[in-house]
Amino acid sequence: MDKLNAKKIRADFPILKQKINGEQLIYLDSAATSQMPVSVEEKIRRFNETSRANVHRGVHTLGVKATKLYEKSRQKVADFIGASSAKEVIFTSGCTDSLNLVAASFGEQNIQAGDEIVVSIMEHHSNLLPWQQLAKRKKAQLKFIEISKDGRLDLNGLKNKISSKTKLVALTHVSNVLGTINPIKEVIALAHEKGAIALIDGAQAVGHFPVNVTDLGADFYAFSGHKMFAPTGIGVLYGKRELLDKMLPYRLGGEMIANVTRDGATWAEVPQKFEAGTPNISGAIGLAAAIDYLNSIDLQLVKEHETELTAYVLEKLSKISGLTIYGPKESYERTGVISFNLKGIHPHDLATALDLDGIEVRAGHHCAQPLMESLETESTVRASLSIYNNKNDIDKLTSSLQEAKEFFSEFR
Ligand code: PMP
């Protein structure tokens, strides 16, 4: 079996060479934001040095060049996620923006009093709050799919939650706390059986394993560039053409119109209808470069590497007494997002202790407070993996956790 060229990959991310608090940096917070390889930075720099201009406006040479690069990036995204047309790819500022777009446009137009919206208890606030507030405004009902003790979706409960009243099922592909990979193809099929639309939050999925929106049957699929080696401030909303065509624009301004008079306006076709104002042109070009980078590695190898490393983390952490790991115990059912708590130590104290050893992890509620409540905790420590992590990083994490445990035990 082929393996990732781990040495070469680490060299592609110069940030990893630095020291933090005098210790070699170990970056275990890629679920929040991944690092960016030099090839992506290089592509953006080249764009700014040779082709920078606004898109879809000028007839001048640079404007045409920039527009071509921007639209080529859209096609690259479409191919990467298996969309049938680049017109189904809308550039947004990130996953949060994509989800809000669907709520403000599709939601406002289609959700009525008495309708039901189904989400899961493991949603990030970005895929919860737009639906919670829409439901309140429209007097619709928000229903939650619960999870089992080991952090998997309760599929039996789910079948009862989705009914003929359900207009929308909004579900995360992968939990940003538990790492659980949800069986979204089955859930989407169930939603469709009942006549509901399925929206998937792919923020923690895209870039970690192959995603094909057409094969999944997703009506909408949202994700962010900065979690998959692209810059911050660029994201994607994929939507089925027949849905996007019927939706009203969510922001109004330049470049999203067909015609404007004193009395009214008509809208441009998708995707321009949803891209008011100057878009994040260099961000889109950076996203395309990140896709080139991932394709050069092979997503299947990325998945295998992260699964193997996740198994290693689960094994190592399970040996630390007093440590609770949340989420599925089987590495193939999850990605490398591992949340845990160490008895008697606040997650923020633990994350600070790890930082002193150069290890960057996240601590908090991870923008998933209803999930925290269901896990009967307020916060967790979260270590999250990417292609540039290796077993040495995990060994260091484990020994640093052991040391922190001993240190804090002296104060009890
Ligand atoms: N959904 C999930 C599952 C996430 O993990 C995140 C980021 N933590 C988001 C949505 C929001 O992404 P962004 O902040 O890039 O808009």
Short mmCIF file of C-alpha atoms and ligand atoms in Angstrom, two decimals:
data_model
loop_
_atom_site.label_atom_id
_atom_site.label_comp_id
_atom_site.label_asym_id
_atom_site.label_seq_id
_atom_site.Cartn_x
_atom_site.Cartn_y
_atom_site.Cartn_z
CA MET A 1 0.00 0.00 0.00
CA ASP A 2 1.27 3.49 -0.86
CA LYS A 3 1.94 5.86 1.99
CA LEU A 4 2.10 9.60 2.29
CA ASN A 5 5.54 11.07 1.77
CA ALA A 6 5.45 12.49 5.31
CA LYS A 7 8.87 14.15 5.16
CA LYS A 8 8.09 16.01 1.97
CA ILE A 9 4.68 17.05 3.28
CA ARG A 10 6.14 18.51 6.47
CA ALA A 11 8.62 20.48 4.38
CA ASP A 12 5.69 21.96 2.43
CA PHE A 13 4.54 23.73 5.63
CA PRO A 14 7.40 25.98 6.81
CA ILE A 15 5.39 27.17 9.84
CA LEU A 16 5.95 23.74 11.40
CA LYS A 17 9.69 24.42 11.71
CA GLN A 18 9.25 27.07 14.38
CA LYS A 19 9.53 26.75 18.13
CA ILE A 20 6.80 27.71 20.57
CA ASN A 21 7.83 28.44 24.14
CA GLY A 22 11.25 27.06 23.30
CA GLU A 23 9.81 23.73 22.14
CA GLN A 24 9.32 22.32 18.66
CA LEU A 25 5.82 23.32 17.46
CA ILE A 26 3.33 20.47 17.27
CA TYR A 27 0.20 21.72 15.57
CA LEU A 28 -2.87 19.75 16.61
CA ASP A 29 -5.58 22.31 15.82
CA SER A 30 -6.23 21.74 12.13
CA ALA A 31 -9.97 21.30 12.73
CA ALA A 32 -10.02 25.00 13.63
CA THR A 33 -7.70 26.08 10.81
CA SER A 34 -5.23 24.01 8.87
CA GLN A 35 -1.82 25.31 7.89
CA MET A 36 -1.13 26.43 4.32
CA PRO A 37 1.48 24.85 2.04
CA VAL A 38 3.99 27.02 0.15
CA SER A 39 2.43 26.07 -3.19
CA VAL A 40 -0.82 27.82 -2.21
CA GLU A 41 0.96 30.95 -1.05
CA GLU A 42 3.05 30.90 -4.22
CA LYS A 43 -0.06 30.70 -6.44
CA ILE A 44 -1.66 33.66 -4.66
CA ARG A 45 1.55 35.67 -4.87
CA ARG A 46 1.81 34.96 -8.60
CA PHE A 47 -1.79 36.07 -9.13
CA ASN A 48 -1.15 39.33 -7.29
CA GLU A 49 2.07 39.95 -9.19
CA THR A 50 0.80 39.12 -12.68
CA SER A 51 -3.00 39.14 -12.95
CA ARG A 52 -4.59 41.16 -10.14
CA ALA A 53 -7.74 42.97 -11.29
CA ASN A 54 -11.45 42.80 -10.57
CA VAL A 55 -13.52 40.03 -12.15
CA HIS A 56 -16.57 40.08 -14.45
CA ARG A 57 -16.18 43.82 -15.06
CA GLY A 58 -13.39 45.18 -17.20
CA VAL A 59 -12.72 44.39 -20.83
CA HIS A 60 -9.03 45.02 -20.27
CA THR A 61 -6.46 42.24 -20.46
CA LEU A 62 -5.83 41.93 -16.72
CA GLY A 63 -9.55 41.88 -15.97
CA VAL A 64 -10.04 39.06 -18.48
CA LYS A 65 -7.07 37.16 -17.04
CA ALA A 66 -8.34 37.50 -13.46
CA THR A 67 -11.87 36.45 -14.50
CA LYS A 68 -10.49 33.37 -16.27
CA LEU A 69 -8.48 32.35 -13.22
CA TYR A 70 -11.44 32.94 -10.90
CA GLU A 71 -13.82 30.88 -13.06
CA LYS A 72 -11.19 28.16 -13.55
CA SER A 73 -11.04 27.93 -9.76
CA ARG A 74 -14.80 27.47 -9.63
CA GLN A 75 -14.55 24.62 -12.16
CA LYS A 76 -11.77 23.04 -10.08
CA VAL A 77 -13.99 23.10 -7.00
CA ALA A 78 -16.89 21.62 -8.98
CA ASP A 79 -14.70 18.76 -10.23
CA PHE A 80 -13.24 18.20 -6.76
CA ILE A 81 -16.63 17.72 -5.10
CA GLY A 82 -18.31 16.02 -8.07
CA ALA A 83 -20.80 18.80 -8.87
CA SER A 84 -22.36 18.38 -12.30
CA SER A 85 -21.73 22.01 -13.22
CA ALA A 86 -19.55 24.92 -12.04
CA LYS A 87 -22.77 26.96 -11.91
CA GLU A 88 -23.69 24.97 -8.82
CA VAL A 89 -20.64 26.30 -6.96
CA ILE A 90 -21.06 29.62 -5.15
CA PHE A 91 -18.03 31.25 -3.58
CA THR A 92 -18.75 32.57 -0.08
CA SER A 93 -16.60 33.86 2.75
CA GLY A 94 -16.73 30.49 4.52
CA CYS A 95 -18.91 27.66 5.71
CA THR A 96 -20.82 29.93 8.14
CA ASP A 97 -21.63 32.31 5.30
CA SER A 98 -22.76 29.40 3.07
CA LEU A 99 -25.13 28.07 5.73
CA ASN A 100 -26.55 31.54 6.42
CA LEU A 101 -27.10 32.00 2.70
CA VAL A 102 -29.30 28.90 2.57
CA ALA A 103 -31.25 29.95 5.67
CA ALA A 104 -31.77 33.54 4.47
CA SER A 105 -32.72 32.57 0.94
CA PHE A 106 -34.09 29.02 0.71
CA GLY A 107 -35.26 29.05 4.33
CA GLU A 108 -37.08 32.38 4.19
CA GLN A 109 -38.81 31.36 0.97
CA ASN A 110 -39.74 27.79 1.81
CA ILE A 111 -40.20 27.29 5.57
CA GLN A 112 -43.71 28.06 6.79
CA ALA A 113 -45.54 27.88 10.14
CA GLY A 114 -46.01 24.27 11.20
CA ASP A 115 -43.11 22.97 9.09
CA GLU A 116 -40.31 21.03 10.70
CA ILE A 117 -36.55 21.42 10.41
CA VAL A 118 -34.40 18.50 11.57
CA VAL A 119 -30.83 18.99 12.82
CA SER A 120 -28.61 16.82 14.98
CA ILE A 121 -27.44 17.54 18.50
CA MET A 122 -23.84 17.47 17.24
CA GLU A 123 -24.18 20.52 14.99
CA HIS A 124 -21.69 23.39 15.12
CA HIS A 125 -23.53 26.60 16.06
CA SER A 126 -23.11 27.67 12.41
CA ASN A 127 -25.47 24.90 11.34
CA LEU A 128 -27.80 25.33 14.29
CA LEU A 129 -28.39 29.03 14.91
CA PRO A 130 -29.58 29.92 11.38
CA TRP A 131 -32.24 27.16 11.69
CA GLN A 132 -33.12 27.85 15.31
CA GLN A 133 -33.76 31.54 14.59
CA LEU A 134 -35.55 30.83 11.31
CA ALA A 135 -37.82 28.34 13.09
CA LYS A 136 -38.64 30.96 15.74
CA ARG A 137 -39.40 33.61 13.12
CA LYS A 138 -41.55 31.28 11.03
CA LYS A 139 -43.21 29.39 13.90
CA ALA A 140 -41.74 26.19 12.55
CA GLN A 141 -40.48 23.39 14.78
CA LEU A 142 -36.81 22.49 15.22
CA LYS A 143 -36.19 18.81 15.96
CA PHE A 144 -32.95 17.23 17.13
CA ILE A 145 -31.52 13.85 16.20
CA GLU A 146 -29.79 12.57 19.34
CA ILE A 147 -26.58 10.58 19.61
CA SER A 148 -25.65 7.30 21.24
CA LYS A 149 -23.21 7.06 24.16
CA ASP A 150 -20.29 6.57 21.80
CA GLY A 151 -21.15 9.63 19.76
CA ARG A 152 -22.93 8.13 16.78
CA LEU A 153 -26.20 9.40 15.31
CA ASP A 154 -29.25 7.62 16.70
CA LEU A 155 -30.46 6.23 13.39
CA ASN A 156 -33.66 4.71 14.79
CA GLY A 157 -34.62 7.99 16.42
CA LEU A 158 -33.77 9.74 13.19
CA LYS A 159 -36.35 7.73 11.24
CA ASN A 160 -39.06 9.00 13.60
CA LYS A 161 -37.83 12.58 13.48
CA ILE A 162 -38.03 12.96 9.70
CA SER A 163 -41.70 13.10 8.67
CA SER A 164 -43.88 14.48 5.89
CA LYS A 165 -43.81 17.79 7.80
CA THR A 166 -40.01 18.00 7.49
CA LYS A 167 -38.93 20.63 4.98
CA LEU A 168 -35.22 20.54 5.66
CA VAL A 169 -32.68 18.21 7.23
CA ALA A 170 -29.48 20.09 8.14
CA LEU A 171 -26.71 17.74 9.21
CA THR A 172 -22.97 17.82 9.66
CA HIS A 173 -20.96 15.34 7.60
CA VAL A 174 -18.33 15.07 10.35
CA SER A 175 -18.63 16.30 13.94
CA ASN A 176 -16.09 18.99 14.85
CA VAL A 177 -16.06 17.64 18.43
CA LEU A 178 -16.49 13.86 18.16
CA GLY A 179 -14.95 13.27 14.76
CA THR A 180 -17.92 11.02 13.93
CA ILE A 181 -18.44 10.49 10.20
CA ASN A 182 -22.21 10.51 9.79
CA PRO A 183 -23.94 8.17 7.30
CA ILE A 184 -25.15 11.16 5.33
CA LYS A 185 -25.98 9.28 2.13
CA GLU A 186 -28.59 7.26 4.06
CA VAL A 187 -29.91 10.34 5.86
CA ILE A 188 -30.18 12.27 2.59
CA ALA A 189 -32.12 9.35 1.04
CA LEU A 190 -34.47 9.31 4.06
CA ALA A 191 -35.01 13.07 3.78
CA HIS A 192 -35.80 12.74 0.09
CA GLU A 193 -38.26 9.89 0.74
CA LYS A 194 -40.25 12.33 2.89
CA GLY A 195 -39.92 15.15 0.37
CA ALA A 196 -37.43 17.16 2.46
CA ILE A 197 -34.33 18.98 1.28
CA ALA A 198 -30.95 17.89 2.71
CA LEU A 199 -28.20 20.35 3.56
CA ILE A 200 -24.82 19.04 4.65
CA ASP A 201 -22.19 20.94 6.62
CA GLY A 202 -18.94 19.58 5.20
CA ALA A 203 -16.53 21.87 7.09
CA GLN A 204 -14.76 18.90 8.75
CA ALA A 205 -15.07 16.51 5.81
CA VAL A 206 -13.77 18.13 2.62
CA GLY A 207 -10.02 17.68 2.33
CA HIS A 208 -9.98 14.68 4.69
CA PHE A 209 -11.55 12.10 2.37
CA PRO A 210 -13.16 12.10 -1.09
CA VAL A 211 -16.56 13.83 -1.15
CA ASN A 212 -18.87 13.55 -4.14
CA VAL A 213 -21.99 15.67 -3.69
CA THR A 214 -23.75 14.07 -6.67
CA ASP A 215 -23.17 10.54 -5.41
CA LEU A 216 -24.32 11.60 -1.91
CA GLY A 217 -27.43 13.24 -3.39
CA ALA A 218 -26.94 16.39 -1.26
CA ASP A 219 -29.16 19.34 -2.16
CA PHE A 220 -26.78 21.79 -0.49
CA TYR A 221 -23.23 21.18 0.73
CA ALA A 222 -21.19 23.85 2.57
CA PHE A 223 -17.51 24.07 3.49
CA SER A 224 -14.60 26.42 4.24
CA GLY A 225 -11.26 26.78 2.48
CA HIS A 226 -9.15 27.51 5.56
CA LYS A 227 -9.68 24.03 6.99
CA MET A 228 -8.32 22.43 3.81
CA PHE A 229 -5.03 24.30 3.25
CA ALA A 230 -6.54 27.36 1.52
CA PRO A 231 -6.59 30.93 2.88
CA THR A 232 -9.14 32.25 5.35
CA GLY A 233 -12.15 34.16 4.01
CA ILE A 234 -13.08 31.77 1.19
CA GLY A 235 -15.73 29.08 1.30
CA VAL A 236 -18.18 27.25 -0.90
CA LEU A 237 -21.85 26.59 -1.11
CA TYR A 238 -22.76 23.81 -3.51
CA GLY A 239 -26.44 23.77 -4.44
CA LYS A 240 -28.49 21.82 -6.95
CA ARG A 241 -29.15 24.04 -9.93
CA GLU A 242 -32.95 23.67 -9.85
CA LEU A 243 -32.99 24.87 -6.22
CA LEU A 244 -30.53 27.73 -6.72
CA ASP A 245 -32.48 28.96 -9.75
CA LYS A 246 -35.63 29.40 -7.65
CA MET A 247 -33.87 31.10 -4.71
CA LEU A 248 -33.77 34.84 -4.19
CA PRO A 249 -30.44 36.59 -3.69
CA TYR A 250 -29.33 36.99 -0.12
CA ARG A 251 -27.10 40.04 -0.53
CA LEU A 252 -27.71 42.83 -3.00
CA GLY A 253 -25.20 44.99 -4.87
CA GLY A 254 -22.82 44.97 -7.80
CA GLU A 255 -22.43 42.12 -10.28
CA MET A 256 -25.48 40.12 -9.19
CA ILE A 257 -28.07 41.76 -11.43
CA ALA A 258 -29.34 41.29 -14.97
CA ASN A 259 -30.84 44.78 -15.16
CA VAL A 260 -31.62 47.67 -12.82
CA THR A 261 -34.05 50.55 -13.34
CA ARG A 262 -35.29 53.26 -10.97
CA ASP A 263 -38.18 51.01 -10.03
CA GLY A 264 -36.72 47.56 -9.80
CA ALA A 265 -34.17 44.96 -10.74
CA THR A 266 -33.81 41.51 -12.23
CA TRP A 267 -31.17 39.08 -11.08
CA ALA A 268 -28.20 37.52 -12.81
CA GLU A 269 -28.07 33.77 -13.28
CA VAL A 270 -26.42 31.52 -10.72
CA PRO A 271 -23.79 31.64 -9.38
CA GLN A 272 -23.39 35.44 -9.87
CA LYS A 273 -26.86 36.00 -8.32
CA PHE A 274 -25.33 35.01 -4.96
CA GLU A 275 -21.98 36.77 -5.29
CA ALA A 276 -22.79 40.45 -4.75
CA GLY A 277 -19.82 42.80 -4.64
CA THR A 278 -16.17 42.06 -5.29
CA PRO A 279 -15.57 38.45 -4.35
CA ASN A 280 -12.49 37.02 -2.63
CA ILE A 281 -10.67 36.50 -5.92
CA SER A 282 -7.27 35.57 -4.53
CA GLY A 283 -9.00 33.35 -1.96
CA ALA A 284 -10.74 31.39 -4.74
CA ILE A 285 -7.43 31.04 -6.58
CA GLY A 286 -5.82 29.88 -3.31
CA LEU A 287 -8.61 27.35 -2.83
CA ALA A 288 -7.98 25.95 -6.30
CA ALA A 289 -4.26 25.70 -5.46
CA ALA A 290 -5.13 23.84 -2.24
CA ILE A 291 -7.20 21.39 -4.30
CA ASP A 292 -4.22 20.89 -6.65
CA TYR A 293 -2.09 20.21 -3.59
CA LEU A 294 -4.55 17.65 -2.20
CA ASN A 295 -4.91 15.99 -5.61
CA SER A 296 -1.14 15.72 -5.87
CA ILE A 297 -1.15 13.73 -2.63
CA ASP A 298 -4.32 11.67 -3.30
CA LEU A 299 -7.27 11.99 -0.93
CA GLN A 300 -7.44 8.26 -0.34
CA LEU A 301 -3.91 8.37 1.08
CA VAL A 302 -4.87 11.38 3.20
CA LYS A 303 -7.76 9.37 4.63
CA GLU A 304 -5.56 6.33 5.30
CA HIS A 305 -2.90 8.42 7.00
CA GLU A 306 -5.41 10.20 9.23
CA THR A 307 -7.25 6.96 10.10
CA GLU A 308 -3.99 5.23 11.06
CA LEU A 309 -2.89 8.18 13.17
CA THR A 310 -6.34 8.44 14.80
CA ALA A 311 -6.10 4.77 15.82
CA TYR A 312 -2.71 5.55 17.34
CA VAL A 313 -4.06 8.55 19.30
CA LEU A 314 -7.03 6.53 20.59
CA GLU A 315 -4.70 3.73 21.70
CA LYS A 316 -2.20 6.04 23.41
CA LEU A 317 -4.78 8.24 25.15
CA SER A 318 -6.80 5.24 26.36
CA LYS A 319 -3.76 4.26 28.47
CA ILE A 320 -3.89 7.49 30.52
CA SER A 321 -6.01 6.82 33.60
CA GLY A 322 -8.70 9.40 34.30
CA LEU A 323 -8.86 10.44 30.64
CA THR A 324 -12.26 10.30 28.90
CA ILE A 325 -12.35 10.26 25.11
CA TYR A 326 -15.59 11.37 23.45
CA GLY A 327 -16.86 9.89 20.18
CA PRO A 328 -16.58 6.52 18.41
CA LYS A 329 -13.80 4.19 19.52
CA GLU A 330 -13.23 2.81 16.02
CA SER A 331 -10.86 4.96 13.96
CA TYR A 332 -12.51 4.13 10.61
CA GLU A 333 -15.83 5.60 11.82
CA ARG A 334 -14.27 8.91 12.57
CA THR A 335 -11.74 11.48 11.44
CA GLY A 336 -8.75 12.74 13.40
CA VAL A 337 -10.76 15.07 15.62
CA ILE A 338 -10.29 13.76 19.16
CA SER A 339 -11.96 15.43 22.14
CA PHE A 340 -11.13 14.41 25.67
CA ASN A 341 -11.09 15.47 29.30
CA LEU A 342 -8.66 14.62 32.06
CA LYS A 343 -10.37 14.17 35.40
CA GLY A 344 -9.97 17.12 37.76
CA ILE A 345 -8.18 19.40 35.26
CA HIS A 346 -10.02 22.18 33.47
CA PRO A 347 -9.59 21.91 29.67
CA HIS A 348 -8.22 25.47 29.51
CA ASP A 349 -5.54 24.63 32.11
CA LEU A 350 -4.65 21.49 30.21
CA ALA A 351 -4.42 23.32 26.87
CA THR A 352 -2.20 25.97 28.51
CA ALA A 353 0.07 23.27 29.93
CA LEU A 354 0.33 21.66 26.47
CA ASP A 355 1.08 25.02 24.90
CA LEU A 356 4.04 25.43 27.25
CA ASP A 357 5.38 22.26 25.61
CA GLY A 358 4.79 23.70 22.12
CA ILE A 359 1.63 21.64 21.53
CA GLU A 360 -1.29 23.60 20.08
CA VAL A 361 -4.71 22.13 20.87
CA ARG A 362 -8.10 23.75 21.29
CA ALA A 363 -10.08 23.87 24.53
CA GLY A 364 -13.64 25.03 25.03
CA HIS A 365 -17.15 24.19 23.89
CA HIS A 366 -16.08 24.17 20.22
CA CYS A 367 -19.18 26.17 19.18
CA ALA A 368 -21.31 23.14 20.03
CA GLN A 369 -22.93 23.93 23.38
CA PRO A 370 -26.02 21.71 22.98
CA LEU A 371 -23.63 18.81 22.26
CA MET A 372 -21.60 19.66 25.38
CA GLU A 373 -24.82 19.52 27.39
CA SER A 374 -25.64 16.13 25.94
CA LEU A 375 -22.11 14.91 26.79
CA GLU A 376 -22.67 16.27 30.33
CA THR A 377 -19.65 18.55 30.21
CA GLU A 378 -19.05 22.24 29.59
CA SER A 379 -15.94 21.93 27.54
CA THR A 380 -13.29 19.54 26.27
CA VAL A 381 -9.74 19.57 24.99
CA ARG A 382 -9.59 18.83 21.27
CA ALA A 383 -6.60 17.56 19.34
CA SER A 384 -7.14 17.46 15.60
CA LEU A 385 -4.92 15.87 12.98
CA SER A 386 -3.85 16.64 9.47
CA ILE A 387 -1.52 15.24 6.83
CA TYR A 388 1.52 16.89 8.44
CA ASN A 389 1.11 15.15 11.80
CA ASN A 390 2.95 11.97 12.69
CA LYS A 391 3.34 9.45 15.52
CA ASN A 392 6.08 11.52 17.11
CA ASP A 393 3.55 14.37 17.57
CA ILE A 394 1.21 11.95 19.34
CA ASP A 395 3.98 10.56 21.56
CA LYS A 396 4.82 14.13 22.62
CA LEU A 397 1.15 14.87 23.26
CA THR A 398 0.86 11.76 25.41
CA SER A 399 3.94 12.47 27.50
CA SER A 400 2.97 16.11 27.93
CA LEU A 401 -0.49 15.03 29.13
CA GLN A 402 1.10 12.63 31.63
CA GLU A 403 3.33 15.39 32.95
CA ALA A 404 0.42 17.82 33.22
CA LYS A 405 -1.56 15.20 35.10
CA GLU A 406 1.22 14.75 37.63
CA PHE A 407 1.75 18.50 37.95
CA PHE A 408 -1.91 19.26 38.63
CA SER A 409 -2.29 16.31 41.00
CA GLU A 410 0.10 18.08 43.41
CA PHE A 411 -2.51 20.80 43.93
CA ARG A 412 -5.30 18.45 44.88
N1 PMP B 1 -19.26 23.65 10.77
C1 PMP B 1 -18.33 22.90 11.36
C2 PMP B 1 -18.59 21.44 11.55
C3 PMP B 1 -17.13 23.48 11.75
O1 PMP B 1 -16.19 22.75 12.35
C4 PMP B 1 -16.92 24.87 11.53
C5 PMP B 1 -15.64 25.54 11.96
N2 PMP B 1 -15.23 25.22 13.25
C6 PMP B 1 -17.93 25.59 10.89
C7 PMP B 1 -19.08 24.95 10.53
C8 PMP B 1 -17.78 27.05 10.61
O2 PMP B 1 -16.74 27.26 9.71
P1 PMP B 1 -16.18 28.74 9.46
O3 PMP B 1 -15.83 29.32 10.79
O4 PMP B 1 -14.99 28.52 8.60
O5 PMP B 1 -17.27 29.50 8.78
#
